Amino acid sequence: MNNYSCTHNSAEILPLDTVVYLETPEGIYLALRPAGLPVRVLAFAIDLLLRAALLAFAGAAWLYLGKFGLGLASISAFLLLWGYMVLFEVLNQGRSPGKQIMGLQVIYSDGTPIDWSGSLIRNLLRVIDLLPFAYCIGILCLLNSARFQRLGDLAAGTLVIYEARPTQRKSLPEVTASPSARTLTRNEQHALLNFAERQQQLPKRRSEELAAIIAPALHIEPAQAVSGLYAIARSILGLR
């Protein structure tokens, strides 16, 4: 996906691979990438190790208090087993420590942040996902879901996605900006920007070949096709 694909018209967007497209009230399309089984297993394993370490530390500390300490240890174990995920998901933007390390995030299927009710539902249903052993139901459900949702996710209406990473816009060739001789459609603007941003990836002859195909439609002389397209691309972005 390029940096501009999120603004396409819905009729022109063709979902590729496991990308999920959502439309915001402002008419902007967000591309979300649901996380598959391997990375989620790693995130869960990290959280499991952290909980085990915390439980061992808390248990060792409470044992010095005798029977009263045993009661506190039981409460600590319950909170770690059932409250750990919920607290982190709600208070840390859908990210437990394991998910944060693996670059994952839990959100609602409509793109909104997860809240207490959604997190409670998806985590309480782990009891069913665990059956009959080793998350068999959860794994089978996840592998048969187009959005990689286990039973808890389906019930809560949530998705586990890769966090969106801010990307820097690639630099455009240093030429004097010049507007197009005719009005360009949104798709044409995207195509020109993509062409200009790929300047360092394309061989010179390939750039000239592609530019020669586009130039006549934009009333650009063949000899100035490449620089002319670069100039229009800079004009689209408001550069000089």
Short mmCIF file of C-alpha atoms in Angstrom, two decimals:
data_model
loop_
_atom_site.label_atom_id
_atom_site.label_comp_id
_atom_site.label_asym_id
_atom_site.label_seq_id
_atom_site.Cartn_x
_atom_site.Cartn_y
_atom_site.Cartn_z
CA MET A 1 0.00 0.00 0.00
CA ASN A 2 1.26 3.50 -0.72
CA ASN A 3 0.79 6.53 1.49
CA TYR A 4 -2.16 7.84 -0.48
CA SER A 5 -4.36 4.76 -0.82
CA CYS A 6 -6.44 5.59 2.23
CA THR A 7 -8.29 8.32 0.36
CA HIS A 8 -9.52 6.27 -2.60
CA ASN A 9 -13.19 5.97 -3.39
CA SER A 10 -14.70 2.83 -1.83
CA ALA A 11 -15.69 1.40 -5.21
CA GLU A 12 -12.07 1.56 -6.34
CA ILE A 13 -10.50 -0.16 -3.31
CA LEU A 14 -9.72 -3.82 -3.77
CA PRO A 15 -8.70 -5.53 -0.52
CA LEU A 16 -5.39 -7.34 -0.91
CA ASP A 17 -4.08 -10.11 1.34
CA THR A 18 -5.41 -9.57 4.87
CA VAL A 19 -5.83 -5.81 4.79
CA VAL A 20 -9.14 -4.52 6.19
CA TYR A 21 -10.44 -1.18 4.97
CA LEU A 22 -12.62 0.99 7.20
CA GLU A 23 -14.29 4.26 6.31
CA THR A 24 -14.24 7.04 8.91
CA PRO A 25 -17.11 9.58 9.24
CA GLU A 26 -14.82 12.05 7.43
CA GLY A 27 -14.77 9.78 4.36
CA ILE A 28 -11.16 8.64 4.90
CA TYR A 29 -10.35 4.97 4.42
CA LEU A 30 -8.06 3.33 6.96
CA ALA A 31 -6.07 0.25 6.02
CA LEU A 32 -5.75 -2.12 9.00
CA ARG A 33 -3.65 -5.29 9.04
CA PRO A 34 -5.06 -8.01 11.31
CA ALA A 35 -2.36 -10.01 13.10
CA GLY A 36 -2.09 -13.71 12.37
CA LEU A 37 -1.40 -16.69 14.61
CA PRO A 38 2.44 -16.74 14.89
CA VAL A 39 2.88 -13.15 16.07
CA ARG A 40 -0.07 -13.42 18.46
CA VAL A 41 1.37 -16.59 19.96
CA LEU A 42 4.66 -14.78 20.58
CA ALA A 43 2.86 -11.82 22.18
CA PHE A 44 0.86 -14.17 24.40
CA ALA A 45 4.02 -16.06 25.38
CA ILE A 46 5.69 -12.81 26.45
CA ASP A 47 2.67 -11.86 28.55
CA LEU A 48 2.57 -15.36 30.03
CA LEU A 49 6.21 -15.13 31.11
CA LEU A 50 5.68 -11.68 32.61
CA ARG A 51 2.66 -12.87 34.56
CA ALA A 52 4.54 -15.91 35.79
CA ALA A 53 7.41 -13.72 36.97
CA LEU A 54 5.04 -11.32 38.74
CA LEU A 55 3.15 -14.21 40.30
CA ALA A 56 6.36 -15.81 41.57
CA PHE A 57 7.56 -12.51 43.02
CA ALA A 58 4.22 -11.76 44.68
CA GLY A 59 3.89 -15.33 45.99
CA ALA A 60 7.36 -15.24 47.54
CA ALA A 61 6.57 -11.93 49.23
CA TRP A 62 3.16 -13.01 50.59
CA LEU A 63 4.45 -16.32 51.97
CA TYR A 64 6.25 -14.45 54.74
CA LEU A 65 2.81 -13.46 56.13
CA GLY A 66 1.68 -17.01 56.81
CA LYS A 67 -1.99 -17.90 56.20
CA PHE A 68 -2.89 -14.29 55.61
CA GLY A 69 -0.19 -14.20 52.95
CA LEU A 70 -1.67 -17.27 51.27
CA GLY A 71 -4.95 -15.41 50.93
CA LEU A 72 -3.19 -12.42 49.42
CA ALA A 73 -1.27 -14.72 47.09
CA SER A 74 -4.56 -16.22 45.87
CA ILE A 75 -5.99 -12.75 45.23
CA SER A 76 -2.80 -11.74 43.40
CA ALA A 77 -2.98 -14.85 41.23
CA PHE A 78 -6.62 -14.13 40.33
CA LEU A 79 -5.87 -10.51 39.42
CA LEU A 80 -2.87 -11.48 37.31
CA LEU A 81 -4.73 -14.22 35.48
CA TRP A 82 -7.92 -12.27 34.76
CA GLY A 83 -7.15 -8.59 35.24
CA TYR A 84 -3.74 -8.32 33.60
CA MET A 85 -4.94 -8.29 29.99
CA VAL A 86 -8.04 -6.18 30.67
CA LEU A 87 -6.17 -3.44 32.52
CA PHE A 88 -3.43 -3.13 29.93
CA GLU A 89 -5.80 -3.27 26.94
CA VAL A 90 -8.05 -0.53 28.30
CA LEU A 91 -5.43 1.71 29.90
CA ASN A 92 -2.65 1.25 27.33
CA GLN A 93 -4.48 1.74 24.03
CA GLY A 94 -5.26 -1.94 23.49
CA ARG A 95 -1.72 -3.12 24.16
CA SER A 96 -0.52 -5.57 26.78
CA PRO A 97 3.28 -5.62 27.23
CA GLY A 98 3.54 -8.62 24.91
CA LYS A 99 1.43 -6.95 22.22
CA GLN A 100 3.37 -3.72 22.57
CA ILE A 101 6.69 -5.51 22.10
CA MET A 102 5.33 -7.30 19.00
CA GLY A 103 3.75 -4.12 17.63
CA LEU A 104 0.14 -5.25 18.07
CA GLN A 105 -3.00 -3.52 19.30
CA VAL A 106 -6.58 -4.53 20.12
CA ILE A 107 -9.37 -2.35 18.71
CA TYR A 108 -13.04 -2.70 17.88
CA SER A 109 -13.87 -3.93 14.40
CA ASP A 110 -15.03 -0.43 13.44
CA GLY A 111 -11.61 1.03 14.28
CA THR A 112 -12.56 2.61 17.62
CA PRO A 113 -10.51 2.02 20.81
CA ILE A 114 -11.44 -0.96 22.97
CA ASP A 115 -13.20 -0.23 26.27
CA TRP A 116 -13.89 -2.13 29.49
CA SER A 117 -16.86 -4.14 28.23
CA GLY A 118 -15.12 -5.26 25.04
CA SER A 119 -11.93 -6.23 26.84
CA LEU A 120 -13.82 -8.11 29.56
CA ILE A 121 -15.81 -10.11 27.01
CA ARG A 122 -12.82 -11.07 24.84
CA ASN A 123 -10.72 -12.07 27.84
CA LEU A 124 -13.39 -13.93 29.81
CA LEU A 125 -14.11 -16.06 26.76
CA ARG A 126 -10.52 -17.29 26.83
CA VAL A 127 -11.96 -20.06 29.01
CA ILE A 128 -13.77 -21.41 25.96
CA ASP A 129 -10.91 -20.64 23.56
CA LEU A 130 -8.64 -22.74 25.78
CA LEU A 131 -10.77 -25.88 25.35
CA PRO A 132 -10.16 -28.76 25.06
CA PHE A 133 -6.48 -27.89 25.66
CA ALA A 134 -3.75 -25.49 24.48
CA TYR A 135 -6.18 -22.97 22.91
CA CYS A 136 -7.47 -25.52 20.38
CA ILE A 137 -10.84 -23.82 19.86
CA GLY A 138 -9.28 -20.36 19.77
CA ILE A 139 -6.66 -21.40 17.21
CA LEU A 140 -9.16 -23.19 14.96
CA CYS A 141 -11.51 -20.22 15.09
CA LEU A 142 -8.67 -17.79 14.34
CA LEU A 143 -7.40 -19.81 11.38
CA ASN A 144 -10.90 -20.00 9.89
CA SER A 145 -11.56 -16.28 10.26
CA ALA A 146 -10.77 -13.86 7.43
CA ARG A 147 -9.81 -11.27 10.06
CA PHE A 148 -7.95 -13.70 12.36
CA GLN A 149 -10.51 -13.42 15.15
CA ARG A 150 -10.75 -16.02 17.88
CA LEU A 151 -14.06 -16.71 19.62
CA GLY A 152 -13.48 -13.97 22.18
CA ASP A 153 -12.83 -11.44 19.40
CA LEU A 154 -15.97 -12.45 17.52
CA ALA A 155 -18.11 -12.11 20.64
CA ALA A 156 -16.62 -8.74 21.61
CA GLY A 157 -16.40 -7.41 18.04
CA THR A 158 -12.66 -6.78 18.33
CA LEU A 159 -9.61 -7.11 16.10
CA VAL A 160 -5.95 -7.60 16.91
CA ILE A 161 -4.02 -5.52 14.39
CA TYR A 162 -0.51 -4.35 13.69
CA GLU A 163 -0.05 -0.86 15.08
CA ALA A 164 0.02 1.89 12.49
CA ARG A 165 3.52 3.26 12.17
CA PRO A 166 4.02 6.87 11.05
CA THR A 167 5.85 6.92 7.75
CA GLN A 168 7.90 9.72 6.33
CA ARG A 169 6.98 10.89 2.88
CA LYS A 170 9.70 10.16 0.40
CA SER A 171 11.49 13.14 -1.06
CA LEU A 172 10.61 14.22 -4.58
CA PRO A 173 13.10 15.19 -7.28
CA GLU A 174 14.41 18.75 -7.04
CA VAL A 175 12.71 20.44 -9.99
CA THR A 176 10.62 23.58 -10.23
CA ALA A 177 6.97 22.79 -9.51
CA SER A 178 4.54 23.30 -12.38
CA PRO A 179 0.79 22.59 -12.40
CA SER A 180 -0.76 20.22 -14.89
CA ALA A 181 -2.23 21.61 -18.09
CA ARG A 182 -5.51 19.87 -17.26
CA THR A 183 -7.41 18.87 -14.15
CA LEU A 184 -6.21 15.56 -12.77
CA THR A 185 -8.41 12.95 -11.13
CA ARG A 186 -7.52 11.66 -7.69
CA ASN A 187 -6.20 8.41 -9.13
CA GLU A 188 -4.06 10.29 -11.64
CA GLN A 189 -2.59 12.37 -8.84
CA HIS A 190 -1.78 9.21 -6.89
CA ALA A 191 -0.11 7.67 -9.93
CA LEU A 192 2.07 10.74 -10.51
CA LEU A 193 3.09 10.92 -6.85
CA ASN A 194 3.97 7.23 -6.83
CA PHE A 195 6.04 7.66 -9.97
CA ALA A 196 7.94 10.63 -8.52
CA GLU A 197 8.56 8.92 -5.19
CA ARG A 198 10.04 5.87 -6.91
CA GLN A 199 12.67 7.93 -8.67
CA GLN A 200 15.56 6.22 -6.87
CA GLN A 201 14.19 2.72 -7.40
CA LEU A 202 13.68 2.91 -11.15
CA PRO A 203 16.50 2.80 -13.71
CA LYS A 204 16.78 5.93 -15.82
CA ARG A 205 15.62 4.17 -18.99
CA ARG A 206 12.60 2.68 -17.21
CA SER A 207 11.62 6.11 -15.84
CA GLU A 208 11.85 7.60 -19.33
CA GLU A 209 9.80 4.74 -20.77
CA LEU A 210 7.00 5.17 -18.23
CA ALA A 211 7.04 8.95 -18.50
CA ALA A 212 6.77 8.76 -22.29
CA ILE A 213 3.53 6.80 -21.93
CA ILE A 214 1.95 9.37 -19.60
CA ALA A 215 3.35 12.60 -21.04
CA PRO A 216 1.09 12.96 -24.14
CA ALA A 217 -2.08 12.87 -22.02
CA LEU A 218 -0.70 15.76 -19.94
CA HIS A 219 0.52 17.76 -22.96
CA ILE A 220 4.19 17.40 -22.03
CA GLU A 221 6.93 17.31 -24.65
CA PRO A 222 8.50 13.80 -24.89
CA ALA A 223 11.99 15.21 -24.32
CA GLN A 224 10.82 16.71 -21.00
CA ALA A 225 8.54 13.86 -19.95
CA VAL A 226 10.36 12.81 -16.77
CA SER A 227 11.11 16.29 -15.43
CA GLY A 228 7.61 17.44 -16.43
CA LEU A 229 5.95 14.69 -14.41
CA TYR A 230 8.19 15.43 -11.45
CA ALA A 231 7.21 19.10 -11.68
CA ILE A 232 3.49 18.25 -11.64
CA ALA A 233 4.01 15.90 -8.68
CA ARG A 234 5.66 18.70 -6.67
CA SER A 235 2.81 21.01 -7.62
CA ILE A 236 0.24 18.49 -6.32
CA LEU A 237 1.95 18.55 -2.92
CA GLY A 238 2.24 22.33 -2.92
CA LEU A 239 6.03 22.27 -3.20
CA ARG A 240 8.09 24.78 -5.13
#
